[in-house]
Short mmCIF file of C-alpha atoms and ligand atoms in Angstrom, two decimals:
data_model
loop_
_atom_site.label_atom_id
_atom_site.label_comp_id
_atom_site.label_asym_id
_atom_site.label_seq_id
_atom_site.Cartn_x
_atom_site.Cartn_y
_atom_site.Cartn_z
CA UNK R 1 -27.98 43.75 -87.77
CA UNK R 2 -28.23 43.81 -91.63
CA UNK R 3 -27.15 46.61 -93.91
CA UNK R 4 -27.53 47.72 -97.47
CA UNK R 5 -24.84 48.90 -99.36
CA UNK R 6 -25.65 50.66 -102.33
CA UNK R 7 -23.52 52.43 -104.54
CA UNK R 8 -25.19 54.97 -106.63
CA UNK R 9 -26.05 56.99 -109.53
CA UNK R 10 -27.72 54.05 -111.44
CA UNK R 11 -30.86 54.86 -113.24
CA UNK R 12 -32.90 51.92 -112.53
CA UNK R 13 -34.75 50.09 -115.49
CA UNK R 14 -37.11 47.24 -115.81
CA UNK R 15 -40.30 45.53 -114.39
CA UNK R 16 -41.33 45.08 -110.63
CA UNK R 17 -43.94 43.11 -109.31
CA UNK R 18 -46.01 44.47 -106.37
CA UNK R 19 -46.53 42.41 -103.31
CA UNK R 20 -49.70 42.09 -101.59
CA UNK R 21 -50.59 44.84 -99.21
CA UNK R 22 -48.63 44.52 -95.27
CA UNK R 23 -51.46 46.77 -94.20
CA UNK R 24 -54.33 45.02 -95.63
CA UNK R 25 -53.13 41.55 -94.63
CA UNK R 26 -52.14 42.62 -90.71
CA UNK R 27 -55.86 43.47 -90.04
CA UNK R 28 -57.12 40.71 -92.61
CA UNK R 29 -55.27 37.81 -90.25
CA UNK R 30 -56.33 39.42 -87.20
CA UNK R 31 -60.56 39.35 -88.57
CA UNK R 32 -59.79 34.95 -88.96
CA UNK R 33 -60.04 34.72 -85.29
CA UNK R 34 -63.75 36.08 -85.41
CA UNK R 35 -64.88 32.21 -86.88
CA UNK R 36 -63.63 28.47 -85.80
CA UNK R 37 -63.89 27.72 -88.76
CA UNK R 38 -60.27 27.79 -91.15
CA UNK R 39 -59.26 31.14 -93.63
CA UNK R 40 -56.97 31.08 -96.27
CA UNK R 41 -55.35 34.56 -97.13
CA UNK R 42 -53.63 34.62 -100.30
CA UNK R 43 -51.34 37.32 -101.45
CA UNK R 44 -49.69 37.64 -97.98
CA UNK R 45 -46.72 39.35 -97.99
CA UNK R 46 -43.56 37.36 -96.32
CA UNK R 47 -42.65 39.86 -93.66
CA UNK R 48 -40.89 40.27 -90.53
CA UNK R 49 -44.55 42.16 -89.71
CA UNK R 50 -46.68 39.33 -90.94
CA UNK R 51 -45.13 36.56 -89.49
CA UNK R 52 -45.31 38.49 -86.32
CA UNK R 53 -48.97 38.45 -86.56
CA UNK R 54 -48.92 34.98 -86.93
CA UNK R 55 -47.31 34.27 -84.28
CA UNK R 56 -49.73 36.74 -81.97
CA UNK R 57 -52.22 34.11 -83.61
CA UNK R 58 -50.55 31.14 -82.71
CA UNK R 59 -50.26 32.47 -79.23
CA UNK R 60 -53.83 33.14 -78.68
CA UNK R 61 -54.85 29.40 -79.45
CA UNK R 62 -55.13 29.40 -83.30
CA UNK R 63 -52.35 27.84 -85.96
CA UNK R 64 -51.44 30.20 -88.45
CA UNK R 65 -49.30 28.11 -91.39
CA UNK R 66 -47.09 30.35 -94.44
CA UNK R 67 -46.64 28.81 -97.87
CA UNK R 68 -45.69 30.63 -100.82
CA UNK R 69 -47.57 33.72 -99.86
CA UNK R 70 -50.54 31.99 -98.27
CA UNK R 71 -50.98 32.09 -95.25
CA UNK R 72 -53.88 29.31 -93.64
CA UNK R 73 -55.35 30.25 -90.07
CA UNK R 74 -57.80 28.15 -88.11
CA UNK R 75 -58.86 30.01 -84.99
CA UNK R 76 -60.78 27.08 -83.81
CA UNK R 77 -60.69 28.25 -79.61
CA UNK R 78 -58.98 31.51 -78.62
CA UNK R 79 -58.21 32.53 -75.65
CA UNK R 80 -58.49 37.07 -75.18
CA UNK R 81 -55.19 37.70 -73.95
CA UNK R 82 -52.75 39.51 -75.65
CA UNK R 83 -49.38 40.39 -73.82
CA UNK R 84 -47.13 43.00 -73.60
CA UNK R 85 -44.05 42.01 -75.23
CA UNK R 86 -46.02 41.08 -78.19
CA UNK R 87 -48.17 44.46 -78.79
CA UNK R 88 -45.24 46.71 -78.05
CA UNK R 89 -43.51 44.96 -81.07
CA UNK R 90 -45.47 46.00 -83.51
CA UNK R 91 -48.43 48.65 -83.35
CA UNK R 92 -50.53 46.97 -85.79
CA UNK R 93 -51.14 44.31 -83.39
CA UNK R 94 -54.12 46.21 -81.79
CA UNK R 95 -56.16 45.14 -84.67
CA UNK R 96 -56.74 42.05 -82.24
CA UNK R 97 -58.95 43.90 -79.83
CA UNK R 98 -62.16 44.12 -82.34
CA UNK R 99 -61.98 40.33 -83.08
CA UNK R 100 -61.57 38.98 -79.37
CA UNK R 101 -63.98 41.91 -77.79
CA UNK R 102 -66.19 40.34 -80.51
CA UNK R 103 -65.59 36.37 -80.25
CA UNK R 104 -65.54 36.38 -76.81
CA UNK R 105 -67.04 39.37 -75.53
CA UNK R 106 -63.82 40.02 -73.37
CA UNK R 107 -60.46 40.98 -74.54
CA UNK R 108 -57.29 42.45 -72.73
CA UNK R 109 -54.80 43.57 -74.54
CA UNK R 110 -51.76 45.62 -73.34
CA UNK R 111 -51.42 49.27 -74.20
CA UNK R 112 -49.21 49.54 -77.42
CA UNK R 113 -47.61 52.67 -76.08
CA UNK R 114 -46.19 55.03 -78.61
CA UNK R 115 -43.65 55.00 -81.24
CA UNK R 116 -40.61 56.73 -83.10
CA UNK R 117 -43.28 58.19 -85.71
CA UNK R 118 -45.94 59.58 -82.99
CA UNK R 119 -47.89 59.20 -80.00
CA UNK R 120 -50.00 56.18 -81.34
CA UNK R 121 -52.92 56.93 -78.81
CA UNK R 122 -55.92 54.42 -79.26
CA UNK R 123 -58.60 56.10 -77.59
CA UNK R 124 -60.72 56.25 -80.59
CA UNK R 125 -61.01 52.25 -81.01
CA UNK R 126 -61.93 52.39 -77.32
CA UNK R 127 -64.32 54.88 -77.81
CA UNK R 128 -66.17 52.84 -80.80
CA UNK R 129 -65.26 49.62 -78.22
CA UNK R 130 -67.88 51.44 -75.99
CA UNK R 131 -70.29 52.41 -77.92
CA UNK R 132 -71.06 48.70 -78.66
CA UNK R 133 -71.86 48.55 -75.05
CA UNK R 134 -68.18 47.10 -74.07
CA UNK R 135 -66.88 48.29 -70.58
CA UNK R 136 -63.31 49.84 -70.77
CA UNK R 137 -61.14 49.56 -67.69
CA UNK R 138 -57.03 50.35 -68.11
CA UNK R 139 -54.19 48.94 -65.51
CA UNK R 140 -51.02 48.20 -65.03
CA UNK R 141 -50.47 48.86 -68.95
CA UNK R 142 -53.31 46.87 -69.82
CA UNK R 143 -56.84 47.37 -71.47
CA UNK R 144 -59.49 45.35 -70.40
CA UNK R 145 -62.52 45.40 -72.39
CA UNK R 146 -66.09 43.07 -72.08
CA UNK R 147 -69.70 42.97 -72.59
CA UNK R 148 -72.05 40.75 -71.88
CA UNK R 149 -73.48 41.11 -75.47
CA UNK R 150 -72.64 43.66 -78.15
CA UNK R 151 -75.08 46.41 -79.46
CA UNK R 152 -75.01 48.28 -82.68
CA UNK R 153 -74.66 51.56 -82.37
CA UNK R 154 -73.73 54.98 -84.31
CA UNK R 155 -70.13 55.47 -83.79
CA UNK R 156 -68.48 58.53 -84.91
CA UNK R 157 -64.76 57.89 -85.31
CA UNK R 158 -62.56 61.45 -86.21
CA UNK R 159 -59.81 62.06 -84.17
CA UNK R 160 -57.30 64.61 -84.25
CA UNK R 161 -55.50 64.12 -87.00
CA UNK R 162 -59.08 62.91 -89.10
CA UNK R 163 -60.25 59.30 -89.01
CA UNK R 164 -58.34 56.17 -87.61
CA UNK R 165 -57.52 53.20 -90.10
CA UNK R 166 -56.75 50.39 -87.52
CA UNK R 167 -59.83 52.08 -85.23
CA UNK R 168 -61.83 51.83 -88.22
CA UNK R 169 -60.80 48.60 -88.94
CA UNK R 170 -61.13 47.65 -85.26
CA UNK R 171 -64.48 48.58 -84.50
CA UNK R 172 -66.03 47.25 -88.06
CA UNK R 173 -64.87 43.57 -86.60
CA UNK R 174 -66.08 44.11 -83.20
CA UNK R 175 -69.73 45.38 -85.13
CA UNK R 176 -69.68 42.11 -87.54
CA UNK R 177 -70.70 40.15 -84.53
CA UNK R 178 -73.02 42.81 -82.64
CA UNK R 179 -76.80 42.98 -82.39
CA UNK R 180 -78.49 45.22 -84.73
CA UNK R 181 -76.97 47.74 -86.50
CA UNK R 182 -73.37 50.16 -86.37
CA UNK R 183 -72.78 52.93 -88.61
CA UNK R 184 -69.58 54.12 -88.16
CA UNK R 185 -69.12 58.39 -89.29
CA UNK R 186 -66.19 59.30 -90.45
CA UNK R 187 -64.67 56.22 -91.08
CA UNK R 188 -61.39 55.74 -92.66
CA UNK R 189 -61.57 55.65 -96.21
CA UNK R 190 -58.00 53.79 -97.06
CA UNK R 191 -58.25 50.98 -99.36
CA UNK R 192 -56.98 48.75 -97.11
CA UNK R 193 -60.26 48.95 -94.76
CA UNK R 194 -62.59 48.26 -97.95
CA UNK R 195 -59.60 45.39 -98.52
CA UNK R 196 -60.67 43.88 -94.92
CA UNK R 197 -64.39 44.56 -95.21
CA UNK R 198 -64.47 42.85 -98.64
CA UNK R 199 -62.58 39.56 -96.25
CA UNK R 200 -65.18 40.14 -93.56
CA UNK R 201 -68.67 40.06 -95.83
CA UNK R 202 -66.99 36.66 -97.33
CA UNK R 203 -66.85 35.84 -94.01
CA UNK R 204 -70.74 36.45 -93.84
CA UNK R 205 -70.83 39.99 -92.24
CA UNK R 206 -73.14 42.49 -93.51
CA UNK R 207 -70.81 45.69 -93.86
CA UNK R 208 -71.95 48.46 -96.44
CA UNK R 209 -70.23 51.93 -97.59
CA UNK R 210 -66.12 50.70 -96.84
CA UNK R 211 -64.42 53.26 -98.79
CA UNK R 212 -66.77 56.28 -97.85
CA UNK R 213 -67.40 57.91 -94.59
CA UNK R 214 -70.02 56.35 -93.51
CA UNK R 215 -69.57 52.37 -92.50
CA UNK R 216 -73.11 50.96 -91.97
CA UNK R 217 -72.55 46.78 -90.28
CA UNK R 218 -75.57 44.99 -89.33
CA UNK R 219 -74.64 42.65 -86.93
CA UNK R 220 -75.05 38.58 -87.86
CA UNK R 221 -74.84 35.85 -85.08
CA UNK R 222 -71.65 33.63 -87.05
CA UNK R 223 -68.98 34.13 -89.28
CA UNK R 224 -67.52 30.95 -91.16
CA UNK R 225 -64.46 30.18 -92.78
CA UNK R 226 -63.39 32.48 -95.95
CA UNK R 227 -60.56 32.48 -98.78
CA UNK R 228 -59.14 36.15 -99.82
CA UNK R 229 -56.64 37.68 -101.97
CA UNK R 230 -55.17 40.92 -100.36
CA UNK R 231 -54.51 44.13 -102.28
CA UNK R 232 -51.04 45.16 -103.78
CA UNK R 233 -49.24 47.36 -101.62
CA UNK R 234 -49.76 50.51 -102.57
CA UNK R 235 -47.29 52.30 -100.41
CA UNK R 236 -44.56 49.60 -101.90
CA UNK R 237 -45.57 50.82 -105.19
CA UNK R 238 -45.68 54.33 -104.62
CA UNK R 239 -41.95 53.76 -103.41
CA UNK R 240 -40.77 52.02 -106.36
CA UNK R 241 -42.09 54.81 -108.88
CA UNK R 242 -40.03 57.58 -106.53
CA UNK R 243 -37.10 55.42 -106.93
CA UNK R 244 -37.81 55.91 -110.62
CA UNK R 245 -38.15 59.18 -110.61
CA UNK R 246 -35.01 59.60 -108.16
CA UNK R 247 -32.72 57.26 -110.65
CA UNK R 248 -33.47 59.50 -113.85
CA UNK R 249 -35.15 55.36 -114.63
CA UNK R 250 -37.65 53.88 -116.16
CA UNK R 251 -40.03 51.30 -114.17
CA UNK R 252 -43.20 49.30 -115.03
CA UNK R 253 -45.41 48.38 -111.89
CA UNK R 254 -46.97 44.71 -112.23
CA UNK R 255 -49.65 44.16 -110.59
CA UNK R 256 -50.29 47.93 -108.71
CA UNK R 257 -53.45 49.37 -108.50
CA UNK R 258 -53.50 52.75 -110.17
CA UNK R 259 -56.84 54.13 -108.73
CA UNK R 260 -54.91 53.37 -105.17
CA UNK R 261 -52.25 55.79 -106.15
CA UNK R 262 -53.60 58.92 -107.91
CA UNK R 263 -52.45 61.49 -105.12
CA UNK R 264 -48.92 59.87 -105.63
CA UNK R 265 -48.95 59.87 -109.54
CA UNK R 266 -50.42 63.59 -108.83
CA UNK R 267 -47.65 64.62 -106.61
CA UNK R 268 -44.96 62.87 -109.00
CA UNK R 269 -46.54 63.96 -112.26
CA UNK R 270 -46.14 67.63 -110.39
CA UNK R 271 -42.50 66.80 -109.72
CA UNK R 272 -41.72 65.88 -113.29
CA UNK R 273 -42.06 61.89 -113.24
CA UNK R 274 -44.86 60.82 -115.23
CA UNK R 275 -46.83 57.88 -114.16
CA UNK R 276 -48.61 56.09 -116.93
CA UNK R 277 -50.78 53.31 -117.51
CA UNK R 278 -49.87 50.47 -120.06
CA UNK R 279 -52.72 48.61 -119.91
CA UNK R 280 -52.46 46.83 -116.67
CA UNK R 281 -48.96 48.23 -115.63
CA UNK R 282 -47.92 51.32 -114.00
CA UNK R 283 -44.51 52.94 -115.79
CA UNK R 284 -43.40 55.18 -113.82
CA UNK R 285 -40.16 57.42 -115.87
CA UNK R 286 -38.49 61.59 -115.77
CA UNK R 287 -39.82 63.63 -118.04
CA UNK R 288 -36.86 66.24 -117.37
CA UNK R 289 -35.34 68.26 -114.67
CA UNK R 290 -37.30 68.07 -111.61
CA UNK R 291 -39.64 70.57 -109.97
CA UNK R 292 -40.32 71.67 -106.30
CA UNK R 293 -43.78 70.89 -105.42
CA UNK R 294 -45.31 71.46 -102.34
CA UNK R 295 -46.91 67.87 -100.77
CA UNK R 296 -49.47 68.01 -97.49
CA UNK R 297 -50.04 64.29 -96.00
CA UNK R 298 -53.79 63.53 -95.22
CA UNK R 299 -56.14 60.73 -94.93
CA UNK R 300 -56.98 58.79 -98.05
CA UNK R 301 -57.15 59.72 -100.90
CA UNK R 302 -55.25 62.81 -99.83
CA UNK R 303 -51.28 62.29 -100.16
CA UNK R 304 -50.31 59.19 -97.40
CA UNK R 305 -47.76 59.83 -94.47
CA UNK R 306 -46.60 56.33 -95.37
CA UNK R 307 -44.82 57.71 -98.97
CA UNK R 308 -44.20 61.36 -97.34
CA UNK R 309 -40.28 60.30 -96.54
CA UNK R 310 -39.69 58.71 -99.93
CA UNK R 311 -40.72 61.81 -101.57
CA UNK R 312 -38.52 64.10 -99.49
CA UNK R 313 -35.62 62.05 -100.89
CA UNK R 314 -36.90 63.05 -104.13
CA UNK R 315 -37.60 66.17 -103.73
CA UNK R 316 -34.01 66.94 -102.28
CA UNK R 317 -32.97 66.65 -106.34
CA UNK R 318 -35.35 69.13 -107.47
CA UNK R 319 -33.86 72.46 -107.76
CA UNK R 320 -35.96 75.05 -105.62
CA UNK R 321 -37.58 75.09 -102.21
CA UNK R 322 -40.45 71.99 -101.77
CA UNK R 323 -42.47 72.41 -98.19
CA UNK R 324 -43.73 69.23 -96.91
CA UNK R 325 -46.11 69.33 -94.33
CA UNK R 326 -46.82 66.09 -91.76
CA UNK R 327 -50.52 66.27 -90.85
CA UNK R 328 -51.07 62.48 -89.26
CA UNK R 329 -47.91 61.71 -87.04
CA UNK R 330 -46.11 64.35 -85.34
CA UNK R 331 -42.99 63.22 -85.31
CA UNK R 332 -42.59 61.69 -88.90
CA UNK R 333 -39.40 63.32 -90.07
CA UNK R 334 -36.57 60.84 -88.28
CA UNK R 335 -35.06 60.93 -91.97
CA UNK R 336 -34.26 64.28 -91.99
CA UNK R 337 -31.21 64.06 -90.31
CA UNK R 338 -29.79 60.65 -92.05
CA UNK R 339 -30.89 62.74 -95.47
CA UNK R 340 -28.55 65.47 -94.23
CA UNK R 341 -25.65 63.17 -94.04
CA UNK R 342 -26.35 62.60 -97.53
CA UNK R 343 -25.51 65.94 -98.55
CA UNK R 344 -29.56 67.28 -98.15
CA UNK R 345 -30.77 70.85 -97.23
CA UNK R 346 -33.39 70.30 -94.88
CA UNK R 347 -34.85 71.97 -92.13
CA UNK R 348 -38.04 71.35 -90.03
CA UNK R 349 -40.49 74.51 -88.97
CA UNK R 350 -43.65 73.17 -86.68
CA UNK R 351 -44.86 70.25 -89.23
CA UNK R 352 -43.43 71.56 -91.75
CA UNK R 353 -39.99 70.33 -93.65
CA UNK R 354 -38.77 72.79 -96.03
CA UNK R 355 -36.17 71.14 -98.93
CA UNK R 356 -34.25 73.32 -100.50
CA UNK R 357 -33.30 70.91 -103.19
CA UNK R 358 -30.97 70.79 -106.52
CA UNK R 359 -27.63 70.20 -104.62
CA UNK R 360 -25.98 66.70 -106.10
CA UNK R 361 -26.15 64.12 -103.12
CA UNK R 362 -23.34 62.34 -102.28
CA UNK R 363 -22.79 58.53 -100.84
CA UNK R 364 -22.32 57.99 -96.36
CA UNK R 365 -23.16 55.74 -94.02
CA UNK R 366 -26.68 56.64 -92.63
CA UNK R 367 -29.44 54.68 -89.88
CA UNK R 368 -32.73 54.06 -90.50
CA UNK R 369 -34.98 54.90 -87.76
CA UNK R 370 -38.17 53.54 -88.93
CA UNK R 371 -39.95 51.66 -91.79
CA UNK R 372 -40.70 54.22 -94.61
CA UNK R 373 -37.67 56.52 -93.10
CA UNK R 374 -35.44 53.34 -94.47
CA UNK R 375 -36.99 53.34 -97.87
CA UNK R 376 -36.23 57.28 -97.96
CA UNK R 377 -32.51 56.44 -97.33
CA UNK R 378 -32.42 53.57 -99.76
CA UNK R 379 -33.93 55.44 -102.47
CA UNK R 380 -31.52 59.04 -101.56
CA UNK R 381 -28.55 56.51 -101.73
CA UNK R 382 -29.70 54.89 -104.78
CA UNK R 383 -29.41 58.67 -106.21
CA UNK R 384 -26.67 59.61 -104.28
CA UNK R 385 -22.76 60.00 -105.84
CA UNK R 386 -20.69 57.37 -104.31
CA UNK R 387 -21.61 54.37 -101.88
CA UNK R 388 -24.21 54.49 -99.05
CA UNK R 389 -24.55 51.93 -95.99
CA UNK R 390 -27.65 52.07 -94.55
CA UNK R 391 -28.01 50.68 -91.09
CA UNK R 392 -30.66 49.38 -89.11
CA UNK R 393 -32.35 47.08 -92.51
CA UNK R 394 -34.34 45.14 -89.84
CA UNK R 395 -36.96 47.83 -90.25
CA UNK R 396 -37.58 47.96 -93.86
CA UNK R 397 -37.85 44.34 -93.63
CA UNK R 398 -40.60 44.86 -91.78
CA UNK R 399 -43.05 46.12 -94.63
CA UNK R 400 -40.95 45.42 -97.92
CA UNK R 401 -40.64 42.68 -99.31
CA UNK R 402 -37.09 41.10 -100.69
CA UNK R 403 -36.41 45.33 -101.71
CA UNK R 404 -33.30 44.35 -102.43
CA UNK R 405 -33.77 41.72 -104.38
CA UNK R 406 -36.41 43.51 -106.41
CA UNK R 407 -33.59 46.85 -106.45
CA UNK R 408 -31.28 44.60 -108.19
CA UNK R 409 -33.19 42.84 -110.95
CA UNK R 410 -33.98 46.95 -111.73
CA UNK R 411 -30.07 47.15 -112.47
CA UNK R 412 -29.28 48.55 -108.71
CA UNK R 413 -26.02 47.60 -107.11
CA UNK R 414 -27.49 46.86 -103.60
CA UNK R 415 -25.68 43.79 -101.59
CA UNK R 416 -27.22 42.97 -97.70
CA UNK R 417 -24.47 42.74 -95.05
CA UNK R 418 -24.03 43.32 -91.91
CA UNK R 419 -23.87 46.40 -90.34
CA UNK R 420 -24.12 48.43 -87.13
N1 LIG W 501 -55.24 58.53 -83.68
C1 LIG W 501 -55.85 59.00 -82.56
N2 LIG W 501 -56.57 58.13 -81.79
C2 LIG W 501 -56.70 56.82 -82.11
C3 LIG W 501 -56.08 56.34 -83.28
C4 LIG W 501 -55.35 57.23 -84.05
O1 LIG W 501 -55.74 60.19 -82.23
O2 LIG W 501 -57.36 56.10 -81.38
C5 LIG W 501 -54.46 59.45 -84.52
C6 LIG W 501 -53.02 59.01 -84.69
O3 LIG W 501 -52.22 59.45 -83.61
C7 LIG W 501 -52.65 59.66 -85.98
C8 LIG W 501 -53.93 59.57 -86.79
O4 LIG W 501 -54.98 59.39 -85.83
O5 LIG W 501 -52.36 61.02 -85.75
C9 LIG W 501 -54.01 58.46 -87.80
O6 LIG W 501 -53.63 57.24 -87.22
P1 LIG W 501 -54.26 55.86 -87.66
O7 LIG W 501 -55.01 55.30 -86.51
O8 LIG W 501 -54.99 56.03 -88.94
O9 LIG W 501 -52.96 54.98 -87.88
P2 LIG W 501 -52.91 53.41 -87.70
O10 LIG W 501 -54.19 52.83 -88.08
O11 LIG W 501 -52.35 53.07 -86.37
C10 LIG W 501 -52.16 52.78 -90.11
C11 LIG W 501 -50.96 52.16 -90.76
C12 LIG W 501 -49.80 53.13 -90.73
C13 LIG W 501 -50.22 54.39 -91.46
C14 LIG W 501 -51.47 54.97 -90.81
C15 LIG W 501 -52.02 56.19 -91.52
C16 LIG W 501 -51.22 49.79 -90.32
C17 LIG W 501 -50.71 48.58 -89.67
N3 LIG W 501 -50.60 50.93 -90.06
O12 LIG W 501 -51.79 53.03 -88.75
O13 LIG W 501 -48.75 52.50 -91.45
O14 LIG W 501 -49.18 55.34 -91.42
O15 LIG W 501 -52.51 53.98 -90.80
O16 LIG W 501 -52.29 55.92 -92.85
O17 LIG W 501 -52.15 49.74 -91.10
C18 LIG W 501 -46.53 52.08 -92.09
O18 LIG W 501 -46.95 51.16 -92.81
O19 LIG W 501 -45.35 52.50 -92.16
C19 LIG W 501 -47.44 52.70 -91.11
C20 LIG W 501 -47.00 53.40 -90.07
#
């Protein structure tokens, strides 16, 4: 399994370009199997993640080709099966169901069961699955959903923790393709669902209101081919301008989307990194010491869960107590005890992780657990005294984009090796 070595204390300096959005392209391939008729994404971001979900294509009957960040599917026949060992691999995968349940009016698809980061429960895409008119039957791991025709409905989608992204996501594809017309309440408001409905209404869909609460779709009887260009990553960027702010640097963001990251640039601003626009760019740089500051994650445009561990490593520098509170996943603080390792005061009431920050941190080996846990560790270590290893790369690979390669034209001494 890969490693990073990084040996820190290097302010890192420079431009980065942002890559196109993992979580706007996952659900963006999935909506190409709603049409026979070929897609071209653009702006794909070569990932362990994506090229999963082109293989998940390829095994439900379509071809799904990668060149140079474009990534070509024709879903010409499908067939509504998705299997076990393929959904448990990778959550995201359930953003399947809406498209076959659609297509074909039938779709099983195995439980995704839950993960190191939460529970993952999907009972709220099954619950919008329904109110279309699909029946739901689960067994032996599996959920089977069908209809003999699809009928718009008013769907209201808050869960527990607020609304779902994916179940958003899921049900506006299943709607595209419905009688009549859906309006989905409380609907996820993440850029990366107005991302997929902007793909889907090139497609031909009639979707209104992505990026507000209310998701009206009026059904249409075919979807045809489409080209789109996905979204930068936001959540990359976000972790580049902590890194900034961690290094005592000075970064410029090509190509992020500042109106995608104002809770971050808030939350950093707050800390004492200022995030400023230069024209097009993003420069992210201290403006002094740093400052505790309290950080709550919530549904867009709130703070996202997705940057909560990278700001933890930051916040471990700034001198005073910072309490970070996990509101979407309830189990979202695997980092906490790698960060420890690094020298971090940290300790965890309820959702709640309170940093007593300021001390120095200092270089060890360390695991990542999970995707954004692993940039946490990366950025920690490229603030830490000393050299860190961190173990377990495989799952920043996932949703980053050649980080190391992008680390090291910032003036970061990061190698890839092999590790435990
Ligand atoms: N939830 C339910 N029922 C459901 C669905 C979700 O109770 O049917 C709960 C979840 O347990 C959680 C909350 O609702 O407490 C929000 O979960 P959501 O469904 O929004 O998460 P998701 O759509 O499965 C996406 C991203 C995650 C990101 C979350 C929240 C993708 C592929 N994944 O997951 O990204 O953290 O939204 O913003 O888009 C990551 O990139 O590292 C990552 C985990």
């Amino acid at each position: 399994m890969d490693s990073f070595l990084i040996r820190g204390g290097v302010p890192l300096h420079g431009e980065v370009a942002i890559s196109g959005s993992k979580n706007a392209a996952l659900p963006i391939m999935a909506a190409a199997l709603l049409t026979d008729e070929p897609c071209v994404i653009r702006r794909v971001p070569d990932l362990s993640d994506t090229r999963f979900m082109a293989k998940i294509l390829e095994s439900l009957g379509a071809t799904a080709t990668f060149e140079d960040g474009t990534v070509s599917i024709h879903a010409k026949k499908v067939r509504g099966y998705a299997d076990y060992e393929l959904v448990r691999k990778m959550r995201g995968s359930i953003c399947i169901a809406g498209p076959l349940l659609a297509r074909l009016h039938k779709a099983r698809v195995s439980l995704p069961g839950g993960c190191i980061i939460g529970a993952r429960p999907i009972n709220l895409h099954l619950k919008g699955f329904a109110s279309l008119g699909a029946k739901i039957k689960i067994e032996n791991g599996y959920v089977d959903a069908s209809a003999k025709k699809l009928v718009g409905n008013s769907v209201f989608l808050g869960g527990r923790a607020g609304p779902t992204v994916l179940g958003t996501a899921n049900v506006m594809m299943a709607a595209t393709l419905s009688e009549g017309i859906t309006v989905i309440e409380s609907a996820a408001c993440e850029p990366e669902v107005v991302d997929l409905a902007k793909f889907l209404n090139a497609m031909g869909a009639q979707i209104s209101g992505a990026g507000s609460p209310t998701v009206t779709v009026t059904g249409v009887e075919k979807l045809h081919g489409a080209e789109h260009e996905v979204i930068p990553d936001r959540i990359e960027a976000a972790t580049f301008l902590v890194a900034a702010g961690a290094t005592n640097g000075e970064v410029t963001l090509k190509g992020a989307r500042a109106e995608h990251l104002r809770a971050v640039a808030d939350k950093l601003n707050e800390a004492g990194v200022a995030v400023e626009r230069s024209g097009p760019d993003l420069i992210a740089r201290r403006k002094g010491k740093l400052n505790a500051s309290d950080i709550t994650t919530l549904p867009y445009a709130g703070f996202p869960t997705d940057v909560q561990a990278q700001m933890m490593s930051l916040l471990t520098l700034a001198p005073g107590i910072s309490i970070i509170t996990e509101r979407i996943f309830e189990s979202r603080f695997m980092h906490v005890s790698e960060l420890a390792r690094l020298g971090a005061d940290i300790e965890i009431e309820g959702p709640s992780a309170i940093v007593k920050g300021g001390k120095p941190l200092s270089g060890a080996p360390v695991m990542a657990s999970d995707l954004r846990a692993s940039a946490a560790l990366v950025i920690a270590g490229l603030a830490a005294k000393g050299a860190t290893q961190v173990n377990r790369i495989y799952h920043l690979d996932r949703g980053y984009e050649q980080m190391d390669i992008k680390l090291k034209k910032l003036g970061a001494r990061i190698e890839r090796g092999a590790g435990d």
